[in-house]
């Protein structure tokens, strides 16, 4: 099994929920990570992908959890998984963050399919964490790109600004602010 995939061992979602904000409850697997003759291959999967077919690498860590890039070995397809620790969001200090996570999932669903917005693939939870699965954007953060490049044309600046304004307009049409999102 992959290095970071161990956090999922034994607690996998019944299904990947893409149709509502309801997070699905995990099911308990046997201690074996290899399917027995009684288990179907799906019993040994995350997001319908076998553990053995995923390479998982931690991208970064934040106040509430970590983000991972998952790569299918057989296809090279990548996706990102933002894992948020339930123990950190259930403290008195952060008591409203459970609602914020549900709201984030609703917003991602609403904005799904818009240009320049990461694709939302689904969300689920296990005993310890809530997981939000999204398209992986390998280009990095816009601010880092701008600083590294140093200067760029007015046309490029206008294109970037237009994309950001379209995103902000989409967020406002849904009644949310865009302060927590990265370009």
PDB file of C-alpha atoms in Angstrom:
ATOM      1  CA  UNK A   1       0.000   0.000   0.000  1.00  0.00           C
ATOM      2  CA  UNK A   2       1.098   3.582  -0.577  1.00  0.00           C
ATOM      3  CA  UNK A   3       2.612   5.638   2.202  1.00  0.00           C
ATOM      4  CA  UNK A   4      -0.281   8.063   2.837  1.00  0.00           C
ATOM      5  CA  UNK A   5      -2.995   5.633   1.831  1.00  0.00           C
ATOM      6  CA  UNK A   6      -2.651   3.957   5.240  1.00  0.00           C
ATOM      7  CA  UNK A   7      -5.002   6.557   6.713  1.00  0.00           C
ATOM      8  CA  UNK A   8      -7.782   4.955   4.682  1.00  0.00           C
ATOM      9  CA  UNK A   9      -7.034   1.348   5.595  1.00  0.00           C
ATOM     10  CA  UNK A  10     -10.044  -0.262   7.192  1.00  0.00           C
ATOM     11  CA  UNK A  11     -12.396   2.680   6.643  1.00  0.00           C
ATOM     12  CA  UNK A  12     -13.619   3.123   3.113  1.00  0.00           C
ATOM     13  CA  UNK A  13     -16.747   4.820   1.824  1.00  0.00           C
ATOM     14  CA  UNK A  14     -19.789   2.850   0.735  1.00  0.00           C
ATOM     15  CA  UNK A  15     -19.852   5.063  -2.350  1.00  0.00           C
ATOM     16  CA  UNK A  16     -18.537   8.321  -3.665  1.00  0.00           C
ATOM     17  CA  UNK A  17     -21.276  10.883  -3.112  1.00  0.00           C
ATOM     18  CA  UNK A  18     -21.598  13.313  -5.998  1.00  0.00           C
ATOM     19  CA  UNK A  19     -25.324  13.985  -5.875  1.00  0.00           C
ATOM     20  CA  UNK A  20     -25.926  15.680  -2.517  1.00  0.00           C
ATOM     21  CA  UNK A  21     -24.133  17.295   0.382  1.00  0.00           C
ATOM     22  CA  UNK A  22     -24.792  14.262   2.554  1.00  0.00           C
ATOM     23  CA  UNK A  23     -21.551  12.539   3.395  1.00  0.00           C
ATOM     24  CA  UNK A  24     -21.623   8.772   3.296  1.00  0.00           C
ATOM     25  CA  UNK A  25     -20.780   6.575   6.263  1.00  0.00           C
ATOM     26  CA  UNK A  26     -17.752   4.312   5.984  1.00  0.00           C
ATOM     27  CA  UNK A  27     -17.835   0.566   6.138  1.00  0.00           C
ATOM     28  CA  UNK A  28     -15.346  -1.524   8.018  1.00  0.00           C
ATOM     29  CA  UNK A  29     -13.093  -3.833   6.037  1.00  0.00           C
ATOM     30  CA  UNK A  30     -11.190  -6.824   7.249  1.00  0.00           C
ATOM     31  CA  UNK A  31      -7.624  -6.281   8.426  1.00  0.00           C
ATOM     32  CA  UNK A  32      -6.327  -7.628   5.155  1.00  0.00           C
ATOM     33  CA  UNK A  33      -5.629  -5.082   2.451  1.00  0.00           C
ATOM     34  CA  UNK A  34      -5.757  -7.807  -0.194  1.00  0.00           C
ATOM     35  CA  UNK A  35      -9.219  -9.009  -1.190  1.00  0.00           C
ATOM     36  CA  UNK A  36     -10.025 -12.528  -0.083  1.00  0.00           C
ATOM     37  CA  UNK A  37     -11.975 -14.853  -2.337  1.00  0.00           C
ATOM     38  CA  UNK A  38     -15.146 -13.640  -0.560  1.00  0.00           C
ATOM     39  CA  UNK A  39     -14.450  -9.958  -1.262  1.00  0.00           C
ATOM     40  CA  UNK A  40     -15.096  -8.283  -4.563  1.00  0.00           C
ATOM     41  CA  UNK A  41     -12.342  -6.035  -5.937  1.00  0.00           C
ATOM     42  CA  UNK A  42     -14.549  -3.038  -5.082  1.00  0.00           C
ATOM     43  CA  UNK A  43     -14.256  -3.943  -1.369  1.00  0.00           C
ATOM     44  CA  UNK A  44     -10.576  -3.045  -1.613  1.00  0.00           C
ATOM     45  CA  UNK A  45     -10.935   0.355  -3.241  1.00  0.00           C
ATOM     46  CA  UNK A  46     -11.001   4.056  -2.641  1.00  0.00           C
ATOM     47  CA  UNK A  47     -13.198   5.896  -5.126  1.00  0.00           C
ATOM     48  CA  UNK A  48     -13.558   2.606  -7.019  1.00  0.00           C
ATOM     49  CA  UNK A  49      -9.787   2.346  -7.474  1.00  0.00           C
ATOM     50  CA  UNK A  50      -7.782  -0.514  -5.919  1.00  0.00           C
ATOM     51  CA  UNK A  51      -5.225   0.565  -3.291  1.00  0.00           C
ATOM     52  CA  UNK A  52      -2.531  -1.151  -5.288  1.00  0.00           C
ATOM     53  CA  UNK A  53      -3.349   1.056  -8.290  1.00  0.00           C
ATOM     54  CA  UNK A  54      -2.888   4.337  -6.376  1.00  0.00           C
ATOM     55  CA  UNK A  55       0.248   6.261  -5.575  1.00  0.00           C
ATOM     56  CA  UNK A  56      -0.465   8.860  -2.870  1.00  0.00           C
ATOM     57  CA  UNK A  57       1.735  11.833  -2.024  1.00  0.00           C
ATOM     58  CA  UNK A  58       1.117  14.548   0.556  1.00  0.00           C
ATOM     59  CA  UNK A  59       1.022  17.985  -1.088  1.00  0.00           C
ATOM     60  CA  UNK A  60       0.637  20.117   1.986  1.00  0.00           C
ATOM     61  CA  UNK A  61      -0.760  20.485   5.460  1.00  0.00           C
ATOM     62  CA  UNK A  62      -3.096  23.129   6.815  1.00  0.00           C
ATOM     63  CA  UNK A  63      -4.762  24.059  10.074  1.00  0.00           C
ATOM     64  CA  UNK A  64      -7.430  21.338   9.805  1.00  0.00           C
ATOM     65  CA  UNK A  65      -5.848  18.581   7.722  1.00  0.00           C
ATOM     66  CA  UNK A  66      -3.802  17.783   4.637  1.00  0.00           C
ATOM     67  CA  UNK A  67      -4.112  17.606   0.868  1.00  0.00           C
ATOM     68  CA  UNK A  68      -2.874  14.636  -1.139  1.00  0.00           C
ATOM     69  CA  UNK A  69      -2.339  13.995  -4.825  1.00  0.00           C
ATOM     70  CA  UNK A  70      -3.448  10.503  -5.837  1.00  0.00           C
ATOM     71  CA  UNK A  71      -2.159   8.988  -9.070  1.00  0.00           C
ATOM     72  CA  UNK A  72      -3.591   5.898 -10.746  1.00  0.00           C
ATOM     73  CA  UNK A  73      -0.564   3.765 -11.617  1.00  0.00           C
ATOM     74  CA  UNK A  74      -2.311   2.133 -14.572  1.00  0.00           C
ATOM     75  CA  UNK A  75      -3.437   5.370 -16.279  1.00  0.00           C
ATOM     76  CA  UNK A  76      -1.412   8.179 -14.720  1.00  0.00           C
ATOM     77  CA  UNK A  77      -4.668  10.052 -13.999  1.00  0.00           C
ATOM     78  CA  UNK A  78      -4.370  12.328 -10.984  1.00  0.00           C
ATOM     79  CA  UNK A  79      -6.838  13.793  -8.516  1.00  0.00           C
ATOM     80  CA  UNK A  80      -6.529  15.720  -5.260  1.00  0.00           C
ATOM     81  CA  UNK A  81      -7.981  14.685  -1.913  1.00  0.00           C
ATOM     82  CA  UNK A  82      -8.391  17.275   0.827  1.00  0.00           C
ATOM     83  CA  UNK A  83      -8.641  15.390   4.134  1.00  0.00           C
ATOM     84  CA  UNK A  84     -10.025  17.395   7.062  1.00  0.00           C
ATOM     85  CA  UNK A  85      -9.587  16.077  10.598  1.00  0.00           C
ATOM     86  CA  UNK A  86     -12.894  15.743  12.455  1.00  0.00           C
ATOM     87  CA  UNK A  87     -11.180  16.088  15.832  1.00  0.00           C
ATOM     88  CA  UNK A  88      -9.908  19.547  14.895  1.00  0.00           C
ATOM     89  CA  UNK A  89     -13.240  20.859  13.607  1.00  0.00           C
ATOM     90  CA  UNK A  90     -15.252  19.623  16.573  1.00  0.00           C
ATOM     91  CA  UNK A  91     -13.491  21.704  19.233  1.00  0.00           C
ATOM     92  CA  UNK A  92     -15.232  24.677  20.866  1.00  0.00           C
ATOM     93  CA  UNK A  93     -12.846  27.033  19.101  1.00  0.00           C
ATOM     94  CA  UNK A  94     -13.871  25.714  15.673  1.00  0.00           C
ATOM     95  CA  UNK A  95     -17.457  24.641  16.394  1.00  0.00           C
ATOM     96  CA  UNK A  96     -18.881  26.166  13.188  1.00  0.00           C
ATOM     97  CA  UNK A  97     -16.393  24.505  10.863  1.00  0.00           C
ATOM     98  CA  UNK A  98     -18.497  21.357  10.349  1.00  0.00           C
ATOM     99  CA  UNK A  99     -21.120  23.629   8.784  1.00  0.00           C
ATOM    100  CA  UNK A 100     -18.383  25.384   6.779  1.00  0.00           C
ATOM    101  CA  UNK A 101     -17.247  22.064   5.303  1.00  0.00           C
ATOM    102  CA  UNK A 102     -20.778  21.190   4.195  1.00  0.00           C
ATOM    103  CA  UNK A 103     -21.079  24.686   2.711  1.00  0.00           C
ATOM    104  CA  UNK A 104     -17.760  24.276   0.873  1.00  0.00           C
ATOM    105  CA  UNK A 105     -19.051  21.047  -0.678  1.00  0.00           C
ATOM    106  CA  UNK A 106     -22.295  22.782  -1.745  1.00  0.00           C
ATOM    107  CA  UNK A 107     -20.319  25.625  -3.319  1.00  0.00           C
ATOM    108  CA  UNK A 108     -17.988  23.242  -5.152  1.00  0.00           C
ATOM    109  CA  UNK A 109     -21.023  21.396  -6.542  1.00  0.00           C
ATOM    110  CA  UNK A 110     -22.657  24.648  -7.611  1.00  0.00           C
ATOM    111  CA  UNK A 111     -19.527  25.911  -9.367  1.00  0.00           C
ATOM    112  CA  UNK A 112     -18.700  22.527 -10.939  1.00  0.00           C
ATOM    113  CA  UNK A 113     -18.360  22.753 -14.694  1.00  0.00           C
ATOM    114  CA  UNK A 114     -17.593  26.470 -14.808  1.00  0.00           C
ATOM    115  CA  UNK A 115     -14.441  27.505 -16.648  1.00  0.00           C
ATOM    116  CA  UNK A 116     -11.356  28.049 -14.481  1.00  0.00           C
ATOM    117  CA  UNK A 117     -12.922  26.231 -11.512  1.00  0.00           C
ATOM    118  CA  UNK A 118     -11.528  22.966 -10.190  1.00  0.00           C
ATOM    119  CA  UNK A 119     -13.776  19.949 -10.884  1.00  0.00           C
ATOM    120  CA  UNK A 120     -15.506  18.560  -7.788  1.00  0.00           C
ATOM    121  CA  UNK A 121     -15.473  14.757  -7.904  1.00  0.00           C
ATOM    122  CA  UNK A 122     -17.157  13.930  -4.610  1.00  0.00           C
ATOM    123  CA  UNK A 123     -16.925  13.828  -0.834  1.00  0.00           C
ATOM    124  CA  UNK A 124     -17.036  11.167   1.847  1.00  0.00           C
ATOM    125  CA  UNK A 125     -16.036  10.684   5.437  1.00  0.00           C
ATOM    126  CA  UNK A 126     -14.448   8.013   7.537  1.00  0.00           C
ATOM    127  CA  UNK A 127     -14.129   7.774  11.313  1.00  0.00           C
ATOM    128  CA  UNK A 128     -11.350  10.371  11.546  1.00  0.00           C
ATOM    129  CA  UNK A 129     -11.742  12.703   8.568  1.00  0.00           C
ATOM    130  CA  UNK A 130     -13.928  14.287   5.925  1.00  0.00           C
ATOM    131  CA  UNK A 131     -12.466  13.918   2.416  1.00  0.00           C
ATOM    132  CA  UNK A 132     -13.165  16.242  -0.503  1.00  0.00           C
ATOM    133  CA  UNK A 133     -11.995  14.835  -3.836  1.00  0.00           C
ATOM    134  CA  UNK A 134     -11.249  17.247  -6.676  1.00  0.00           C
ATOM    135  CA  UNK A 135      -9.440  17.618  -9.946  1.00  0.00           C
ATOM    136  CA  UNK A 136      -5.695  17.959  -9.417  1.00  0.00           C
ATOM    137  CA  UNK A 137      -4.262  21.203 -10.792  1.00  0.00           C
ATOM    138  CA  UNK A 138      -0.540  20.675 -11.267  1.00  0.00           C
ATOM    139  CA  UNK A 139       0.274  24.278 -12.167  1.00  0.00           C
ATOM    140  CA  UNK A 140       0.527  25.495  -8.598  1.00  0.00           C
ATOM    141  CA  UNK A 141      -0.813  28.721  -7.145  1.00  0.00           C
ATOM    142  CA  UNK A 142      -1.242  31.853  -9.248  1.00  0.00           C
ATOM    143  CA  UNK A 143       0.623  34.105  -6.808  1.00  0.00           C
ATOM    144  CA  UNK A 144       3.674  31.834  -6.903  1.00  0.00           C
ATOM    145  CA  UNK A 145       3.555  31.886 -10.719  1.00  0.00           C
ATOM    146  CA  UNK A 146       3.301  35.693 -10.821  1.00  0.00           C
ATOM    147  CA  UNK A 147       6.234  36.107  -8.416  1.00  0.00           C
ATOM    148  CA  UNK A 148       8.375  33.612 -10.340  1.00  0.00           C
ATOM    149  CA  UNK A 149       7.638  35.201 -13.712  1.00  0.00           C
ATOM    150  CA  UNK A 150       8.274  38.720 -12.453  1.00  0.00           C
ATOM    151  CA  UNK A 151       6.505  40.463 -15.320  1.00  0.00           C
ATOM    152  CA  UNK A 152       3.936  39.551 -17.932  1.00  0.00           C
ATOM    153  CA  UNK A 153       1.986  41.221 -20.720  1.00  0.00           C
ATOM    154  CA  UNK A 154      -1.141  43.337 -20.303  1.00  0.00           C
ATOM    155  CA  UNK A 155      -2.994  40.683 -22.292  1.00  0.00           C
ATOM    156  CA  UNK A 156      -1.986  37.961 -19.836  1.00  0.00           C
ATOM    157  CA  UNK A 157      -2.908  40.182 -16.876  1.00  0.00           C
ATOM    158  CA  UNK A 158      -6.312  40.951 -18.423  1.00  0.00           C
ATOM    159  CA  UNK A 159      -6.951  37.259 -19.067  1.00  0.00           C
ATOM    160  CA  UNK A 160      -6.090  36.310 -15.476  1.00  0.00           C
ATOM    161  CA  UNK A 161      -8.118  39.196 -14.050  1.00  0.00           C
ATOM    162  CA  UNK A 162     -11.126  38.265 -16.215  1.00  0.00           C
ATOM    163  CA  UNK A 163     -11.002  34.634 -15.062  1.00  0.00           C
ATOM    164  CA  UNK A 164     -10.817  35.719 -11.415  1.00  0.00           C
ATOM    165  CA  UNK A 165     -13.721  38.160 -11.824  1.00  0.00           C
ATOM    166  CA  UNK A 166     -15.858  35.464 -13.485  1.00  0.00           C
ATOM    167  CA  UNK A 167     -15.131  33.186 -10.545  1.00  0.00           C
ATOM    168  CA  UNK A 168     -15.971  35.901  -7.982  1.00  0.00           C
ATOM    169  CA  UNK A 169     -19.208  36.683  -9.856  1.00  0.00           C
ATOM    170  CA  UNK A 170     -20.160  32.994  -9.807  1.00  0.00           C
ATOM    171  CA  UNK A 171     -19.470  32.824  -6.062  1.00  0.00           C
ATOM    172  CA  UNK A 172     -21.545  35.934  -5.391  1.00  0.00           C
ATOM    173  CA  UNK A 173     -24.439  34.565  -7.439  1.00  0.00           C
ATOM    174  CA  UNK A 174     -24.449  31.626  -5.025  1.00  0.00           C
ATOM    175  CA  UNK A 175     -24.391  33.967  -2.026  1.00  0.00           C
ATOM    176  CA  UNK A 176     -20.860  33.290  -0.873  1.00  0.00           C
ATOM    177  CA  UNK A 177     -17.644  35.221  -0.796  1.00  0.00           C
ATOM    178  CA  UNK A 178     -14.534  33.989  -2.545  1.00  0.00           C
ATOM    179  CA  UNK A 179     -11.986  34.874   0.132  1.00  0.00           C
ATOM    180  CA  UNK A 180     -11.136  31.267   0.989  1.00  0.00           C
ATOM    181  CA  UNK A 181     -10.385  30.098  -2.525  1.00  0.00           C
ATOM    182  CA  UNK A 182      -7.017  30.013  -4.236  1.00  0.00           C
ATOM    183  CA  UNK A 183      -6.254  31.169  -7.746  1.00  0.00           C
TER     184      UNK A 183
END
